[in-house]
XYZ file of C-alpha atoms in Angstrom:
312
model
C -11.469 -2.653 -4.865
C -12.567 1.293 -4.624
C -10.726 3.278 -1.514
C -12.648 5.558 0.736
C -9.833 8.032 1.260
C -6.460 6.529 -0.479
C -5.591 9.351 -3.416
C -2.098 8.917 -5.592
C 0.805 9.845 -3.562
C 1.314 13.999 -3.199
C -2.724 14.731 -4.052
C -3.896 14.844 -0.616
C -3.644 18.408 0.034
C -6.445 20.849 1.541
C -8.499 22.276 -1.545
C -10.898 24.794 -0.099
C -13.667 25.006 -3.068
C -13.112 29.135 -3.220
C -9.728 29.207 -3.395
C -7.721 29.152 -6.164
C -3.522 29.874 -5.565
C -1.524 31.543 -8.633
C 0.221 27.852 -9.432
C -3.100 26.908 -10.889
C -3.151 29.827 -13.548
C 0.055 28.446 -14.531
C -0.831 26.066 -18.544
C 2.129 24.402 -20.354
C 2.960 25.895 -23.565
C 1.661 24.421 -26.415
C 1.430 25.818 -30.098
C -1.055 27.809 -30.806
C -2.421 28.407 -27.194
C -2.425 32.125 -25.884
C -2.340 34.091 -22.383
C -1.651 37.151 -20.718
C 2.169 36.228 -19.404
C 4.530 33.579 -20.046
C 7.314 32.502 -17.921
C 10.608 30.726 -18.360
C 13.388 29.656 -16.417
C 16.763 30.396 -17.047
C 18.228 27.913 -14.471
C 21.578 28.871 -15.014
C 24.088 29.952 -11.558
C 27.796 28.664 -12.867
C 29.003 32.213 -13.214
C 28.201 33.378 -10.097
C 31.156 34.842 -8.024
C 29.665 33.830 -5.083
C 28.814 29.898 -4.209
C 25.186 29.584 -5.510
C 22.158 26.893 -6.279
C 20.515 29.594 -7.644
C 20.036 27.063 -10.349
C 17.325 25.847 -8.683
C 15.693 29.218 -8.357
C 12.871 28.367 -11.120
C 11.633 25.624 -9.148
C 10.868 27.089 -5.951
C 9.690 30.382 -6.798
C 7.073 28.523 -9.531
C 6.025 26.177 -6.148
C 5.917 29.365 -3.998
C 2.929 30.839 -6.239
C 1.134 27.543 -4.837
C 1.210 29.845 -1.380
C -0.821 32.241 -2.789
C -4.748 33.663 -3.859
C -5.308 34.626 -7.069
C -7.427 36.996 -5.376
C -6.303 40.502 -4.050
C -8.677 42.248 -1.292
C -6.965 45.501 -1.858
C -8.346 45.755 -5.892
C -11.466 43.628 -4.791
C -9.990 41.446 -8.025
C -9.694 38.224 -8.590
C -7.361 36.794 -11.448
C -8.281 33.067 -11.304
C -9.139 33.297 -14.940
C -5.396 34.739 -16.061
C -3.403 32.156 -18.080
C 0.047 32.099 -17.154
C 2.084 29.951 -20.356
C 4.528 28.875 -18.760
C 7.499 27.844 -21.132
C 9.875 25.918 -18.797
C 13.228 25.302 -18.585
C 16.252 26.048 -20.920
C 18.682 22.551 -20.274
C 22.252 24.793 -19.540
C 24.938 23.168 -20.770
C 26.941 21.563 -17.673
C 30.220 22.901 -18.398
C 30.634 25.826 -21.233
C 29.377 29.471 -19.532
C 29.497 30.773 -23.246
C 27.207 27.757 -24.868
C 24.696 28.144 -21.459
C 24.556 31.621 -22.464
C 23.545 31.129 -26.144
C 20.923 28.565 -25.031
C 19.551 31.100 -22.953
C 19.411 33.774 -26.040
C 18.085 31.244 -28.064
C 15.230 29.984 -25.592
C 14.332 34.294 -24.887
C 13.987 34.260 -28.319
C 11.432 31.293 -29.706
C 9.492 32.558 -26.778
C 9.146 35.690 -27.801
C 8.751 34.627 -31.513
C 5.547 32.770 -30.872
C 3.631 36.115 -29.884
C 1.538 33.863 -27.235
C 1.765 36.663 -24.519
C 2.095 40.016 -24.055
C 4.150 40.321 -20.987
C 6.866 38.077 -20.067
C 8.841 36.544 -16.857
C 12.278 35.777 -16.622
C 13.743 33.050 -14.075
C 16.947 32.798 -12.937
C 19.341 31.353 -11.957
C 22.071 34.180 -11.018
C 22.448 38.048 -12.331
C 24.139 36.558 -15.659
C 20.805 35.736 -17.184
C 20.113 38.987 -17.881
C 23.340 39.819 -20.156
C 21.107 36.792 -22.965
C 17.598 37.985 -22.347
C 18.038 41.285 -22.531
C 19.591 41.114 -25.868
C 16.421 38.262 -26.638
C 14.572 41.519 -25.811
C 16.668 44.252 -27.688
C 16.629 42.177 -30.698
C 13.169 42.007 -31.301
C 12.217 45.335 -29.988
C 14.731 48.137 -30.009
C 15.960 50.185 -28.050
C 14.863 48.969 -24.047
C 15.111 50.822 -21.055
C 16.259 48.592 -17.640
C 15.081 49.404 -14.489
C 17.632 47.195 -12.284
C 16.785 46.535 -8.467
C 20.051 45.887 -7.081
C 22.889 46.388 -4.105
C 25.871 46.333 -6.618
C 26.303 47.580 -10.158
C 27.223 44.692 -12.273
C 29.260 45.589 -14.339
C 33.073 43.956 -13.421
C 36.035 43.591 -15.292
C 35.687 40.718 -17.967
C 39.458 39.938 -17.708
C 39.070 38.293 -13.568
C 37.083 35.064 -14.590
C 35.304 36.141 -18.127
C 31.737 36.865 -17.799
C 29.802 36.219 -14.664
C 26.715 37.759 -12.645
C 28.826 40.833 -11.902
C 29.384 41.796 -15.270
C 25.923 41.397 -17.410
C 25.373 45.093 -17.289
C 28.731 45.873 -18.199
C 28.915 43.613 -21.490
C 25.538 44.759 -22.542
C 26.850 48.693 -22.504
C 29.706 47.810 -24.386
C 28.608 45.586 -26.985
C 25.740 48.971 -27.546
C 22.755 46.318 -26.820
C 22.046 48.941 -23.879
C 22.654 52.461 -23.579
C 24.313 54.009 -20.707
C 21.362 56.876 -20.524
C 18.958 53.697 -19.917
C 19.613 51.999 -17.246
C 18.519 52.836 -14.504
C 19.906 51.372 -10.965
C 18.030 51.574 -7.756
C 19.256 50.557 -4.306
C 22.685 50.608 -4.491
C 24.122 49.818 -1.167
C 27.429 51.241 0.829
C 30.168 49.358 1.095
C 29.102 47.015 -1.770
C 31.201 47.943 -4.759
C 34.475 49.580 -5.593
C 35.287 52.757 -6.402
C 36.207 52.095 -9.825
C 32.708 50.877 -10.442
C 31.050 53.032 -9.533
C 32.692 55.732 -11.539
C 32.891 53.016 -14.769
C 28.431 53.425 -14.460
C 28.524 57.427 -14.039
C 30.878 57.722 -16.567
C 28.423 55.627 -18.748
C 25.743 57.602 -18.037
C 23.725 55.275 -15.740
C 21.500 56.615 -13.600
C 22.232 55.247 -10.157
C 20.515 55.705 -6.884
C 22.138 54.676 -3.897
C 19.983 53.077 -0.237
C 20.705 57.184 0.618
C 18.700 58.576 -2.502
C 16.500 56.460 -1.486
C 15.969 57.424 1.974
C 16.076 60.672 0.789
C 14.057 60.752 -2.410
C 10.787 58.142 -1.287
C 11.853 55.176 -3.839
C 8.353 54.979 -5.747
C 8.785 59.072 -6.695
C 11.945 57.796 -7.879
C 10.448 55.113 -9.942
C 7.735 57.515 -11.222
C 10.253 59.702 -12.286
C 12.606 57.309 -13.951
C 9.832 56.022 -16.262
C 8.414 58.805 -17.207
C 11.800 59.972 -18.733
C 12.604 56.274 -20.433
C 8.824 56.445 -21.994
C 10.209 59.342 -23.925
C 12.874 57.282 -25.156
C 12.744 53.723 -25.401
C 10.705 50.964 -26.899
C 10.700 48.722 -23.986
C 10.891 49.029 -20.303
C 13.132 45.435 -18.852
C 12.448 45.312 -15.266
C 15.685 43.277 -13.310
C 14.950 42.328 -9.987
C 18.584 41.086 -8.041
C 16.953 40.151 -4.529
C 19.967 41.086 -2.534
C 18.337 44.498 -2.944
C 16.037 43.512 -0.095
C 18.057 43.700 3.402
C 19.133 40.033 4.319
C 16.287 39.822 6.848
C 13.950 39.903 4.524
C 15.573 37.870 1.875
C 18.281 35.477 3.666
C 18.038 33.093 0.553
C 20.616 35.072 -1.574
C 24.397 34.172 -1.948
C 25.358 38.071 -0.806
C 22.979 39.011 1.399
C 23.912 42.353 3.741
C 22.155 45.182 5.401
C 20.904 48.396 4.854
C 18.782 47.001 1.904
C 15.185 47.341 0.876
C 12.261 46.602 2.856
C 9.985 43.791 1.463
C 6.991 46.534 1.020
C 9.524 48.599 -0.421
C 9.940 46.607 -3.275
C 6.423 45.297 -3.573
C 5.531 48.363 -3.748
C 7.739 49.462 -6.132
C 7.348 46.964 -8.629
C 3.317 47.398 -8.755
C 4.709 51.543 -9.558
C 6.815 50.547 -12.324
C 4.356 47.127 -13.579
C 1.356 50.149 -13.994
C 3.521 51.837 -17.189
C 2.472 50.142 -20.576
C 5.677 50.133 -21.818
C 6.580 47.549 -19.056
C 6.566 44.055 -20.693
C 9.100 42.280 -19.456
C 11.049 41.331 -16.142
C 13.381 39.027 -14.479
C 13.859 38.035 -10.969
C 17.334 36.368 -9.827
C 19.741 35.927 -7.393
C 17.523 33.361 -5.367
C 19.283 30.609 -3.630
C 16.966 28.220 -2.286
C 19.668 25.932 -0.768
C 20.327 29.387 1.788
C 17.517 30.133 2.650
C 14.891 29.453 5.467
C 11.414 28.555 5.059
C 11.541 29.685 1.425
C 11.395 32.924 2.516
C 12.703 34.253 -0.456
C 11.383 32.457 -3.033
C 7.969 33.372 -1.689
C 9.039 37.276 -1.856
C 10.099 36.513 -5.399
C 6.667 34.798 -6.206
C 5.177 37.865 -4.895
C 7.593 39.992 -7.111
C 6.194 38.150 -9.728
C 2.735 38.871 -8.804
C 2.908 42.418 -8.528
C 4.034 42.699 -12.489
C 1.662 39.838 -13.646
C -1.235 41.088 -11.755
C -2.191 44.711 -12.614
């Protein structure tokens, strides 16, 4: 018997014949396939010092891509033919953080070895995933420059709890994977960090821009200045976006929300500014906790961050 209106469960959503959603561009990785952008999920949040279910973010951010079309009105360009290769999610270890870090590093390395894409998006997880991810890019490309959007320095000591989502950049600096002068931190927020860690960042030569600096100098101006400087020294520029850099009003689904952060427009504009540079080949997006979100506000913003990076 044939049915007039019944369709397989979950497939009854309205479809406009002229509109393509961004999630329709995703194609699972298969040997020999080539695309413009590759994405990989690192669903790890066991190292978070705040209660977090950020391991669910890769799933919700992918889903959020389905809320947006491939057409840019401002550029009058449709990205419907862009091929986004989805490498899937890493199977993290259930108990061992060190084994999970190893698996994350191995998986990012394997993704790069396929040479399937020129640009890559790494979806966390908490900010601890940036340590193994940046190490993998360093091993592949050499000297790496990093622009870090964040309310926090993430250079906590490793004696109080080992590697956490508050230690990735300390690990990278102390292991010589990242030079201090090659790390730029923007959006660092008042009353959100210990003096010890601000002093440590300065001692390491990290270029730190607080929210006060953002207000005085303008975020895009800072990004342009630092991109020009890094481009003279490094082989690749990596964007690391901790979503708690955004004010809690625009990103309620972060484990460490707070007032006084960036607006969503400021974040998106600065990502677009950075992504234009030819040395910018990869980005990670971290610290989205879907269990704390409201109507997927934060996941949708993270999806837009991805789109600003991919659609250049």
